[in-house]
CSV table of C-alpha atoms in Angstrom, one decimal:
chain,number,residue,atom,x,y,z
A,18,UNK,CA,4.6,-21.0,-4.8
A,19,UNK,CA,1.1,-20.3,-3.3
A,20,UNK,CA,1.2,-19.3,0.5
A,21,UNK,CA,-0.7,-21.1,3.4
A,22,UNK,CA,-3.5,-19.1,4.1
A,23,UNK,CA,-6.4,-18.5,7.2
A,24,UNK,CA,-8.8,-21.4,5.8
A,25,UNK,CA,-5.8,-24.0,5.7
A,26,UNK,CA,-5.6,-23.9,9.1
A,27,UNK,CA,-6.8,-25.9,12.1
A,28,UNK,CA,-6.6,-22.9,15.1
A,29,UNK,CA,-8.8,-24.7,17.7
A,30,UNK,CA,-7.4,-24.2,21.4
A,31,UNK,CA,-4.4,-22.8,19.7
A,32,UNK,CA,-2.8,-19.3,20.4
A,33,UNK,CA,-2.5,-17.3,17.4
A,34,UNK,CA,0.0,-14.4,16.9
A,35,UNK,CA,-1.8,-12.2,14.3
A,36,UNK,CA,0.6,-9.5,12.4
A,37,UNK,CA,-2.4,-6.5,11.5
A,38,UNK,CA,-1.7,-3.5,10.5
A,39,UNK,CA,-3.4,-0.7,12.4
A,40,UNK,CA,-1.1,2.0,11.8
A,41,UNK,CA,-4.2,4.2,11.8
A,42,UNK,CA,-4.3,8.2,11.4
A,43,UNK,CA,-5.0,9.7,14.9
A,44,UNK,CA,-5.6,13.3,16.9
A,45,UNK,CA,-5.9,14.4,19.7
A,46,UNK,CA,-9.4,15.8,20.7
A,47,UNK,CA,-10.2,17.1,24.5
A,48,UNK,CA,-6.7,15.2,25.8
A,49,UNK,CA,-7.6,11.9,23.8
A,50,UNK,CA,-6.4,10.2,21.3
A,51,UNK,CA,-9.1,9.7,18.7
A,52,UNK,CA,-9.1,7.4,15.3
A,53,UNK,CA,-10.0,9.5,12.5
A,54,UNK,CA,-10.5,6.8,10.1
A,55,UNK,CA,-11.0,3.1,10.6
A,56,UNK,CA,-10.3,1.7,7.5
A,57,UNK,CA,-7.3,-0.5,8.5
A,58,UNK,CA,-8.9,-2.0,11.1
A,59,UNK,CA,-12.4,-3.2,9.3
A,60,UNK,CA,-10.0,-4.8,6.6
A,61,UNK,CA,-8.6,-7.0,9.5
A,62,UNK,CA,-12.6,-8.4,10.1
A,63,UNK,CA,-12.7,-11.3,8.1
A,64,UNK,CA,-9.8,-12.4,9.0
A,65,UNK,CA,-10.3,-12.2,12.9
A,66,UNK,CA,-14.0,-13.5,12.6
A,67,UNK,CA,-12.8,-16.4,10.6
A,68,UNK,CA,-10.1,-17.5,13.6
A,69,UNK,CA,-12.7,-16.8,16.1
A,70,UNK,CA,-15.3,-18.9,14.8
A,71,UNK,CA,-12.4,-21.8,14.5
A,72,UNK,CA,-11.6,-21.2,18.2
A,73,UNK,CA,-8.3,-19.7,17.8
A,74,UNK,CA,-7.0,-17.2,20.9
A,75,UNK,CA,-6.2,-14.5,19.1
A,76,UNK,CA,-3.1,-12.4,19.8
A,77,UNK,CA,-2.6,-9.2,17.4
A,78,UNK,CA,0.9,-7.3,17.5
A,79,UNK,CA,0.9,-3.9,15.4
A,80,UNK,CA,3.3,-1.1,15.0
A,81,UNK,CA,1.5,2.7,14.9
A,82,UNK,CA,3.4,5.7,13.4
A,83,UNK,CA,7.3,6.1,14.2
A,84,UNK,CA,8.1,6.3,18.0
A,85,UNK,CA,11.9,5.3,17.3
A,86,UNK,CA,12.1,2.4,19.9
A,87,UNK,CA,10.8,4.7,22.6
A,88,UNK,CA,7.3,4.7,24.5
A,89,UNK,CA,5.4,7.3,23.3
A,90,UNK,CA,1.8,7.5,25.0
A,91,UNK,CA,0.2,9.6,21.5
A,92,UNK,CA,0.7,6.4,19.4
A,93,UNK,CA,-0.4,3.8,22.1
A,94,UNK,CA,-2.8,1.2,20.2
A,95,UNK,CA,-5.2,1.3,23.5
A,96,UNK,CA,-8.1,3.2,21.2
A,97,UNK,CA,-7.9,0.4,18.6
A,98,UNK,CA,-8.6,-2.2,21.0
A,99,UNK,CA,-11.8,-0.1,21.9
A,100,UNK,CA,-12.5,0.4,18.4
A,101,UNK,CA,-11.8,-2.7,17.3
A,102,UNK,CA,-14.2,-3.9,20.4
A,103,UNK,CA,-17.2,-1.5,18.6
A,104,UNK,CA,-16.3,-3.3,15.2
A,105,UNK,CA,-16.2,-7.0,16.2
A,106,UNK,CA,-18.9,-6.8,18.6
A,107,UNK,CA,-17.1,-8.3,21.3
A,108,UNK,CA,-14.5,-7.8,24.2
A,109,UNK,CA,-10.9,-7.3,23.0
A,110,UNK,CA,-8.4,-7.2,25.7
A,111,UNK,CA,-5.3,-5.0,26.3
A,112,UNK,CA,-1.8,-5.0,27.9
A,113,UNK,CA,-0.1,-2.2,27.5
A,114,UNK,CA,3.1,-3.9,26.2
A,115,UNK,CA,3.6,-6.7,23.8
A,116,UNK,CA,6.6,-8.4,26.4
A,117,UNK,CA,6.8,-10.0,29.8
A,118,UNK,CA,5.4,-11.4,32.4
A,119,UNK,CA,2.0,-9.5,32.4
A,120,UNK,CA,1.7,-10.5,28.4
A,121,UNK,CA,2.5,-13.7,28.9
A,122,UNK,CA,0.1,-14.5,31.9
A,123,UNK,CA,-3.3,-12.2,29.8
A,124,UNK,CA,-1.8,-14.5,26.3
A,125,UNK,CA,-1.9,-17.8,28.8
A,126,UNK,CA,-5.0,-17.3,30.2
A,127,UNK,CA,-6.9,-16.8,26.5
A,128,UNK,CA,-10.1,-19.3,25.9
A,129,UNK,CA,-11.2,-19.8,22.4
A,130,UNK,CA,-12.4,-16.8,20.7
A,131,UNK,CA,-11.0,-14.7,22.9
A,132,UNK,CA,-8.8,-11.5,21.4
A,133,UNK,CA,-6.0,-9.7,23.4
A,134,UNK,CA,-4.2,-6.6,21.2
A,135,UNK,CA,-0.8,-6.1,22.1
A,136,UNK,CA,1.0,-2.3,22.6
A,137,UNK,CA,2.6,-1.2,19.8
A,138,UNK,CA,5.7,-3.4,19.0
A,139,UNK,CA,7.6,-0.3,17.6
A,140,UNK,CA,8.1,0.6,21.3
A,141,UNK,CA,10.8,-1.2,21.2
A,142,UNK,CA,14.2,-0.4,18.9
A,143,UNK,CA,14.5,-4.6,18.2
A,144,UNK,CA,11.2,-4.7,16.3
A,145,UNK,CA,12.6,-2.7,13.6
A,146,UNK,CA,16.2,-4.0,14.3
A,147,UNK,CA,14.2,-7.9,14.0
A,148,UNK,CA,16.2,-8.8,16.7
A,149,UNK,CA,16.3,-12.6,16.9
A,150,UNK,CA,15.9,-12.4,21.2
A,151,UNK,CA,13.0,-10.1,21.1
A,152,UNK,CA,11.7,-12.2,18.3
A,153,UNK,CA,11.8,-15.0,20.6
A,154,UNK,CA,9.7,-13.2,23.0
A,155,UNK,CA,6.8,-12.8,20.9
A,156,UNK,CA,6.8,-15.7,19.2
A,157,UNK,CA,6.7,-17.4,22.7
A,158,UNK,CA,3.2,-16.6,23.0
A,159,UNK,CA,1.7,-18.4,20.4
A,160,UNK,CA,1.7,-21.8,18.4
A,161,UNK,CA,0.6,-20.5,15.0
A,162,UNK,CA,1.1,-17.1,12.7
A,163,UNK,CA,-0.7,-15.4,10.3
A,164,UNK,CA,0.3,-11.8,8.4
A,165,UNK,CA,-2.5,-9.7,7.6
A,166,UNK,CA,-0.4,-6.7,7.2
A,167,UNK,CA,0.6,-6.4,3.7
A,168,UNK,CA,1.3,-3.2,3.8
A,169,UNK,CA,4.1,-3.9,6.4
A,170,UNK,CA,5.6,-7.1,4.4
A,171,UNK,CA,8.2,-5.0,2.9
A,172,UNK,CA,9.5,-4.5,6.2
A,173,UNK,CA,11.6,-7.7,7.7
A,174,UNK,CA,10.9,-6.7,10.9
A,175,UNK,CA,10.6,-8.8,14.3
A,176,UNK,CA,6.8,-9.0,14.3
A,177,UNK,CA,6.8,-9.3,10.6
A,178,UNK,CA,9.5,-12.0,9.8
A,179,UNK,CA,11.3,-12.8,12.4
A,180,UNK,CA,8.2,-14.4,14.6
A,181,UNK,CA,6.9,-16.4,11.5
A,182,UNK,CA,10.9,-17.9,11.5
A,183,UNK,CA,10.4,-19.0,15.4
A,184,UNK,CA,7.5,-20.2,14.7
A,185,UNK,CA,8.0,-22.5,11.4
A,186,UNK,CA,11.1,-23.5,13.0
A,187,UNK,CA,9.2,-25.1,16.1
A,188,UNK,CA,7.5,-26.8,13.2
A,189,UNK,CA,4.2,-24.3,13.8
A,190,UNK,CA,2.1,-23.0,10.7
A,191,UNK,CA,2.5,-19.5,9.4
A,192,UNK,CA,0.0,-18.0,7.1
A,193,UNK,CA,-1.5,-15.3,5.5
A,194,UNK,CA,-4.7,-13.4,6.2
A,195,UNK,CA,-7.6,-13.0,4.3
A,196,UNK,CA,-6.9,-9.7,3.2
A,197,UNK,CA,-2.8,-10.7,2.5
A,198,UNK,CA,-4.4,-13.5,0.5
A,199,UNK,CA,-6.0,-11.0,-1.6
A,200,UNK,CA,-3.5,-9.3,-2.4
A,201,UNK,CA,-0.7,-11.7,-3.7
A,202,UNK,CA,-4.3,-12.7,-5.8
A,203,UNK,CA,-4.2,-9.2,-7.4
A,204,UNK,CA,-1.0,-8.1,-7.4
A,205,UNK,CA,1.2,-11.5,-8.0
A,206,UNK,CA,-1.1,-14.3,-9.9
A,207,UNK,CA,-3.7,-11.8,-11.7
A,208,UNK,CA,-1.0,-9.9,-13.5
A,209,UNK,CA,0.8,-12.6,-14.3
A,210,UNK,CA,-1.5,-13.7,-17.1
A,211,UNK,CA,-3.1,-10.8,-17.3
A,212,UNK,CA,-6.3,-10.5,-19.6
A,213,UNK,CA,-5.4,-8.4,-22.7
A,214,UNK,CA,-5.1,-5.3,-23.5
A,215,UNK,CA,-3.6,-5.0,-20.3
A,216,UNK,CA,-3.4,-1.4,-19.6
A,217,UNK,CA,-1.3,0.6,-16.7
A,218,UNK,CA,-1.6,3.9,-15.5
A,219,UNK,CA,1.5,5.1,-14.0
A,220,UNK,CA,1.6,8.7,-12.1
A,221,UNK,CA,3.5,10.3,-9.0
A,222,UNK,CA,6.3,12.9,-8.4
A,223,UNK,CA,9.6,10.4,-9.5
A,224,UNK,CA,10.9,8.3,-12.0
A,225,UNK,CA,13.5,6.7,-10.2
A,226,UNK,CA,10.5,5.8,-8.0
A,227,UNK,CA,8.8,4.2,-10.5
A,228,UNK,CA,11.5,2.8,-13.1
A,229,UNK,CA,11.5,-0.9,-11.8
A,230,UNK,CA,7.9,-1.5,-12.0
A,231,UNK,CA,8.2,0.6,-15.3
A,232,UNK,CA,11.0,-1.6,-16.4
A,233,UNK,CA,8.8,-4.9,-15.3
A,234,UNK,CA,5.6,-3.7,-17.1
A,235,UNK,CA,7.2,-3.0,-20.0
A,236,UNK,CA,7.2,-7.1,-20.0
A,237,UNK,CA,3.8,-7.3,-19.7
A,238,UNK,CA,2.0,-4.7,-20.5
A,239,UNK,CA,0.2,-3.7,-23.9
A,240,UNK,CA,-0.1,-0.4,-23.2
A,241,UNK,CA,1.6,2.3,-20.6
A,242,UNK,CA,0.1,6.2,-19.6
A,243,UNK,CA,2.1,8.0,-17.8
A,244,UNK,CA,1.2,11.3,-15.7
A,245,UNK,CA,1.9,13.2,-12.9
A,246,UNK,CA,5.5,14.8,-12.5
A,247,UNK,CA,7.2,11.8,-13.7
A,248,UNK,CA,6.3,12.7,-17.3
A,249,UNK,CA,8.3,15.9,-17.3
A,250,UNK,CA,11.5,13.5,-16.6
A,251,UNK,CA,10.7,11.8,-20.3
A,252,UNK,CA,9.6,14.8,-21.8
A,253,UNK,CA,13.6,16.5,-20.6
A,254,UNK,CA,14.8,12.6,-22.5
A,255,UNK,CA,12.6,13.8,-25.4
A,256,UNK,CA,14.6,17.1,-25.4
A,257,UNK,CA,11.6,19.6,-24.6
A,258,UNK,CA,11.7,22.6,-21.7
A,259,UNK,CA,10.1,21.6,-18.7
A,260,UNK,CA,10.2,25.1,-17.2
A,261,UNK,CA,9.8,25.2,-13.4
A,262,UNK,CA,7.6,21.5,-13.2
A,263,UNK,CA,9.2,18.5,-10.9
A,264,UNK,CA,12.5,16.8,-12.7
A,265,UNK,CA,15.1,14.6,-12.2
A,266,UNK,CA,17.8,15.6,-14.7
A,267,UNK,CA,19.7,12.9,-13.5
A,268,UNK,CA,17.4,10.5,-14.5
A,269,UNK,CA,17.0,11.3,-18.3
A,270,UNK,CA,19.2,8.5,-19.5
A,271,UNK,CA,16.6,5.5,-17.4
A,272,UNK,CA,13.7,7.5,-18.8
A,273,UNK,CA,15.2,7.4,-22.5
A,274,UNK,CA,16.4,4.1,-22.0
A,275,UNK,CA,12.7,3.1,-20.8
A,276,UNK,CA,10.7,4.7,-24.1
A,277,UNK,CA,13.9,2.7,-26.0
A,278,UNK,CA,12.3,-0.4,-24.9
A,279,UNK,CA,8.9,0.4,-25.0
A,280,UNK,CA,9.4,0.9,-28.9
A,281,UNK,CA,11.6,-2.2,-29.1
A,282,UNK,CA,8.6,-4.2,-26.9
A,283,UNK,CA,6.1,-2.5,-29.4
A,284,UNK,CA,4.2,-1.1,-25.9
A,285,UNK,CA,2.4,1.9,-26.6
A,286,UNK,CA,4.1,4.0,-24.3
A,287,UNK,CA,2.1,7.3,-23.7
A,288,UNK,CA,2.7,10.4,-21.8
A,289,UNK,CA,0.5,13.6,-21.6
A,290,UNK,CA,-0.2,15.6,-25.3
A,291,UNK,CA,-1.4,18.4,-23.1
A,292,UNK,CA,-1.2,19.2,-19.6
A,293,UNK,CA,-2.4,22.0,-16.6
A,294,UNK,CA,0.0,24.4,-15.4
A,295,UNK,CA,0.7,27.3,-13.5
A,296,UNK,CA,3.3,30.0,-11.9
A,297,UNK,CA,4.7,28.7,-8.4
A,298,UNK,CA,4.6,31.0,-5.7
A,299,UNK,CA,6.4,31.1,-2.6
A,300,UNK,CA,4.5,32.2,-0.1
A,301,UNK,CA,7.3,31.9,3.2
A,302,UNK,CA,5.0,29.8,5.0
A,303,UNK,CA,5.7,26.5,6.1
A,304,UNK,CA,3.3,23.7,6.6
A,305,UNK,CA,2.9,21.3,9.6
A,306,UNK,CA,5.8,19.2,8.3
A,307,UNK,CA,8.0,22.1,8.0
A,308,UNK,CA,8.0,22.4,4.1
A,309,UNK,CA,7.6,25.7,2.7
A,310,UNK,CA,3.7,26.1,1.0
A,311,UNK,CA,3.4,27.5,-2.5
A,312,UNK,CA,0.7,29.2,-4.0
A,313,UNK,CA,-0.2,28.8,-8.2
A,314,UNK,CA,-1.1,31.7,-9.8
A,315,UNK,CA,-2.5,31.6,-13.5
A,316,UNK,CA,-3.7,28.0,-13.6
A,317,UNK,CA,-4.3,27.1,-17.5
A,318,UNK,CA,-4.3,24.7,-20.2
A,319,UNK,CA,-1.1,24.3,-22.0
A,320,UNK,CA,-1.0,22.0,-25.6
A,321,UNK,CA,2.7,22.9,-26.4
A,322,UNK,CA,5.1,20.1,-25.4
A,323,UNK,CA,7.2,22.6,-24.5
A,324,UNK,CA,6.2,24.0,-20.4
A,325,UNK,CA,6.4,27.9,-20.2
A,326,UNK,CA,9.6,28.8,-18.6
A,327,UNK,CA,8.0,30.8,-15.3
A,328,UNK,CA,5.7,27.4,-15.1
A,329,UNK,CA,5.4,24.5,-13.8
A,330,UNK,CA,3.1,21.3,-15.0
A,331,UNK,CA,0.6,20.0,-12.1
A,332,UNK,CA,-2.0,18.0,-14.0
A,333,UNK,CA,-3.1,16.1,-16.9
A,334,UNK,CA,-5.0,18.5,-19.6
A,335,UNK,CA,-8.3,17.3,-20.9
A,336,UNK,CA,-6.6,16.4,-24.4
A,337,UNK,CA,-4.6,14.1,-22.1
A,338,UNK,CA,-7.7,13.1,-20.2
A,339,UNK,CA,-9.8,11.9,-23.1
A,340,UNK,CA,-7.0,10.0,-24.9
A,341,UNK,CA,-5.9,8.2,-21.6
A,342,UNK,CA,-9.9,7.5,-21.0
A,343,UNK,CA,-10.3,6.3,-24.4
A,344,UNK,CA,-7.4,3.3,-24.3
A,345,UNK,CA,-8.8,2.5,-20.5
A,346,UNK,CA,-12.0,2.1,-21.9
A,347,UNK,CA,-11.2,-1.0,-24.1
A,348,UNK,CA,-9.0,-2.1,-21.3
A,349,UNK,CA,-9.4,-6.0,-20.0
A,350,UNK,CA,-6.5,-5.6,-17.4
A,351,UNK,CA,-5.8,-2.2,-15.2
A,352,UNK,CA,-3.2,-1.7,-13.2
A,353,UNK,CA,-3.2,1.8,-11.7
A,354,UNK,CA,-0.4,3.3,-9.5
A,355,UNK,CA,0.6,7.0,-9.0
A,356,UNK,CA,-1.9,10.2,-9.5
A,357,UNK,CA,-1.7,12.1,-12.7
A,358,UNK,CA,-0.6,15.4,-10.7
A,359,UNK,CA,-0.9,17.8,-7.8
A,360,UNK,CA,-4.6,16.0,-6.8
A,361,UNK,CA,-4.4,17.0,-3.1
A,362,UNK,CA,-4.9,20.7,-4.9
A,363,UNK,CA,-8.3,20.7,-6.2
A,364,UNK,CA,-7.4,23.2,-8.7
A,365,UNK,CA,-5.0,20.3,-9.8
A,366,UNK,CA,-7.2,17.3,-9.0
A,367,UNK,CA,-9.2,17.0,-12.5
A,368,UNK,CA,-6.9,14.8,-14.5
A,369,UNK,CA,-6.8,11.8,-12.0
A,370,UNK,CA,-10.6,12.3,-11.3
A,371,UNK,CA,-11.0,11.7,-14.6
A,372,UNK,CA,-8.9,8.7,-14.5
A,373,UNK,CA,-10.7,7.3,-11.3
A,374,UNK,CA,-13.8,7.8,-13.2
A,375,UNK,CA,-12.9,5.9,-16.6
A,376,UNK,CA,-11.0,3.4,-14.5
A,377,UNK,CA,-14.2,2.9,-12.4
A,378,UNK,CA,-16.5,2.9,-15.6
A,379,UNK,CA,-14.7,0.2,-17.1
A,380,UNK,CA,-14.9,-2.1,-14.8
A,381,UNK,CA,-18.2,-1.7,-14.1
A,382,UNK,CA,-19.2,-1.7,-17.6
A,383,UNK,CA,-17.4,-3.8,-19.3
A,384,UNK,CA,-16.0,-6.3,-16.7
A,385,UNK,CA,-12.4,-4.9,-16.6
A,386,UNK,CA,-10.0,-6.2,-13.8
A,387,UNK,CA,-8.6,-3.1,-11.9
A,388,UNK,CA,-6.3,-3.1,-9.5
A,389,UNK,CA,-5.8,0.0,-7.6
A,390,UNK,CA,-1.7,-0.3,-6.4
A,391,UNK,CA,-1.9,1.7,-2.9
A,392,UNK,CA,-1.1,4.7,-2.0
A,393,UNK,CA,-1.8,8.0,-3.7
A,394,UNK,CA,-3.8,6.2,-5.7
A,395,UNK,CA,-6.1,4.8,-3.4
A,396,UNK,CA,-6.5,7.9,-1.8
A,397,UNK,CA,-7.5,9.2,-5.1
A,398,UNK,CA,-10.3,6.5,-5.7
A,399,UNK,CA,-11.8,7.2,-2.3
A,400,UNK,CA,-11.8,10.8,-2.9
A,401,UNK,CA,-13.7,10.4,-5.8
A,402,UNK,CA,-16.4,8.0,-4.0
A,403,UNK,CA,-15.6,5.4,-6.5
A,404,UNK,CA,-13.8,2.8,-4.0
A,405,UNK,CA,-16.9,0.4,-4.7
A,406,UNK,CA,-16.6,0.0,-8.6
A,407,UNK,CA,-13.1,-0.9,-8.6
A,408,UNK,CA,-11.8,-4.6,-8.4
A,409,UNK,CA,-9.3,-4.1,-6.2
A,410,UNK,CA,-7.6,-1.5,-3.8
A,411,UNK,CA,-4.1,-2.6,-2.4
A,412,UNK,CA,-3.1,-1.5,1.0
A,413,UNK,CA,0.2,-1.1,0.8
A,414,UNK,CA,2.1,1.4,-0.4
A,415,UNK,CA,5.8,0.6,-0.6
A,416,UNK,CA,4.7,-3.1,-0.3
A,417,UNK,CA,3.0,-2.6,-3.7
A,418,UNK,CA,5.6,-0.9,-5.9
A,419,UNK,CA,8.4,-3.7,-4.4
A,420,UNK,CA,6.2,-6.4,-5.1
A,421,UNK,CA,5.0,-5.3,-8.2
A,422,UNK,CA,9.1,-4.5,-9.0
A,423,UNK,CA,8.9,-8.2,-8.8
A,424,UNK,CA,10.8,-8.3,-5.5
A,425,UNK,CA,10.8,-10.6,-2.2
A,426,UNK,CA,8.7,-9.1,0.3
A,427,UNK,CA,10.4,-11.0,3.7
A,428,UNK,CA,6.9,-11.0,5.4
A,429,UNK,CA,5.5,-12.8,2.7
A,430,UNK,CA,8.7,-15.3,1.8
A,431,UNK,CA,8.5,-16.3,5.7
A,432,UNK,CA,4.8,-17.8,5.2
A,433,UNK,CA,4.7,-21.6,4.8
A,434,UNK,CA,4.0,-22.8,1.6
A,435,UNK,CA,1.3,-24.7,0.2
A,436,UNK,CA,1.9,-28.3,0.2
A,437,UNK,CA,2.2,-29.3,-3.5
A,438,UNK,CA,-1.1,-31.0,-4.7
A,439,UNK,CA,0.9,-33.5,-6.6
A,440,UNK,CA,1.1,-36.9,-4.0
A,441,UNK,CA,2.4,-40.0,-4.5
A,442,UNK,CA,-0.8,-41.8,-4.2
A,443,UNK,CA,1.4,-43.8,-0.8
């Protein structure tokens, strides 16, 4: 059922509560708190722009980074306001929590067009616990909702379900933002009907990450390429050594049982005939997460199925590269999720440049749909300076692979639905 959306709506005089998500990379620099990339926030624009010119009072909750229910001054959301401020062009106000009195009053005294940005809901433990008083509370402040934060949708969280449930229940709209909108376009109706071949690229570390969508695909899909780590699991099913590369032993019977339906489906159902690897190192340093670095020593192409034992396999090999690039090439449908290997390496990076750039060339040549599915992937595409000639980059992450998995997302099932065209002609 298709959602409400933004340009349903009738906002004037109204207070909106607007779910963004502007959970935005930050460091600190000379005792601030600095943004170090915007992205998140521009992607919110159209959306705001659109309620401001209907006269909405705009009232945007957010969650940034983890602060486990506690107030934590490093991920306040006071330099988005400011930023935002920059972006819009106009004055966005603050209050420096998203309950009580002092919100309630700033949220009261809004005029049309006017903007307030809450303090990061994740402050408090009942965001994440959706706790139906603190719910309550925010939901108090406005008559309408919309979601814009996709990438949070996943989540049934206070500020992501359990407001929109206030809300409709007091017989208030909730809908989706512009760039939610686009993304049940891309990801949901696009790919239901998808135009054929429909081809998807499937890379990352896990295949018990991946096996629903890989499961769901399998439906759909003409054709499946598989890289990145994952493709050492099915080579184990396939009974070759996988030396020292990522596996999950326990996970050979879902990746045989996956290639079993792929042949019954009549999917062409590809992994790598060559790949990139190299002898990990330890090097007994740690990184800023606490995980131990390695180093790769003797990086080099490898065209037996079979990975030397004192190896391990990081990256597609250009065998790989030009057979994967040849099937996207006569692509009418992409659907891309997961790098091809170690791409945060650049001594591992080549395989899903390559991929980016056939992906990219596609479309822009011959029309292609591609949908980018967040993520890595993403990252990838805008590493490679290619995020203008794809069709579509998703900005969510675990939002993407659930939805795509064909699940619920509660942020999205709370929406209002479209009234059905069909009337009774009364």
């Amino acid at each position: 059922m298709a959602k409400l959306t933004v340009r349903d709506l009738n906002v004037r005089g109204k207070r909106v509560f607007v779910r963004v998500d502007y959970n935005v990379p930050l460091e600190e620099r000379d005792g601030q708190m600095v943004i170090t990339d915007d992205t998140r926030i521009r992607e919110t624009l159209p959306t705001l722009r659109l309620l401001v010119e209907q006269g909405g009072r705009l009232i945007l909750a957010s969650h940034l980074g983890r602060p486990k229910g506690k107030r934590e001054p490093s991920m306040s959301l006071r330099p988005v306001a400011a930023r935002l401020a920059d972006l819009l062009g106009r004055p966005v106000a603050f209050v420096d929590d998203c309950i009580g009195p002092k919100v309630e009053q700033t949220a009261a005294a809004l005029k049309d067009g006017d903007i307030l940005l809450l303090e990061n809901v994740r402050f408090y433990p009942e965001e994440e616990q959706n706790d139906p008083a603190f719910a309550e509370k925010l939901a108090a402040l406005a008559e309408v909702y919309v979601n814009d934060a996709f990438g949070s949708a996943h989540r049934a969280h206070a500020s992501t379900e359990g407001v929109a449930r206030v809300i409709a229940r007091r017989g208030g709209p909730c809908a989706a933002g512009l760039l939610m909108e686009r993304e049940l376009k891309f990801l949901g109706e696009e790919l239901e009907n998808p135009a054929r071949p429909f081809v998807v690229i499937l890379g990352g570390a896990k295949v018990s990450d991946k096996i629903k969508v890989i499961d769901r695909l399998l439906e759909k899909a003409d054709t499946l390429l598989i890289g990145g780590a994952m493709a050492y699991t099915f080579r184990l099913a396939q009974g070759y050594q996988t030396g020292k590369s990522l596996v999950e032993p326990d996970k050979v019977d879902v990746a045989r049982a996956a290639l079993d339906k792929a042949a019954a489906r009549k999917v062409q159902f590809l992994l790598p005939v060559d790949d990139v690897v190299a002898t990990p190192v330890e090097t007994g340093q740690v990184d800023k997460k606490g995980r131990p670095v390695i180093a790769y020593q003797n990086p080099r192409v490898n065209t037996d199925p079979n990975c030397p034992p004192d190896a391990a396999g990081l990256d597609i090999g250009p065998a790989t590269v030009k057979a994967y690039s040849d099937v996207i090439a006569r692509a009418r449908t992409i659907l891309w999720n997961g790098p091809m290997g170690l791409f945060e390496n650049p001594q591992f990076a080549a395989g899903t440049n390559a991929i980016a750039h056939a992906v990219a060339q596609a479309t822009q040549t011959r029309g292609a749909l591609s949908i980018i599915g967040g993520g890595d992937s993403v990252k990838a595409v805008n590493k490679a300076g290619l995020a203008s000639q794809v069709t579509f980059m998703s900005t969510g992450g675990g939002a993407s692979l659930e939805f795509l998995e064909g699940r619920e997302l509660p942020g999205v099932a709370a929406l209002s639905d479209k009234p059905s065209s069909g009337g009774s002609g009364s």
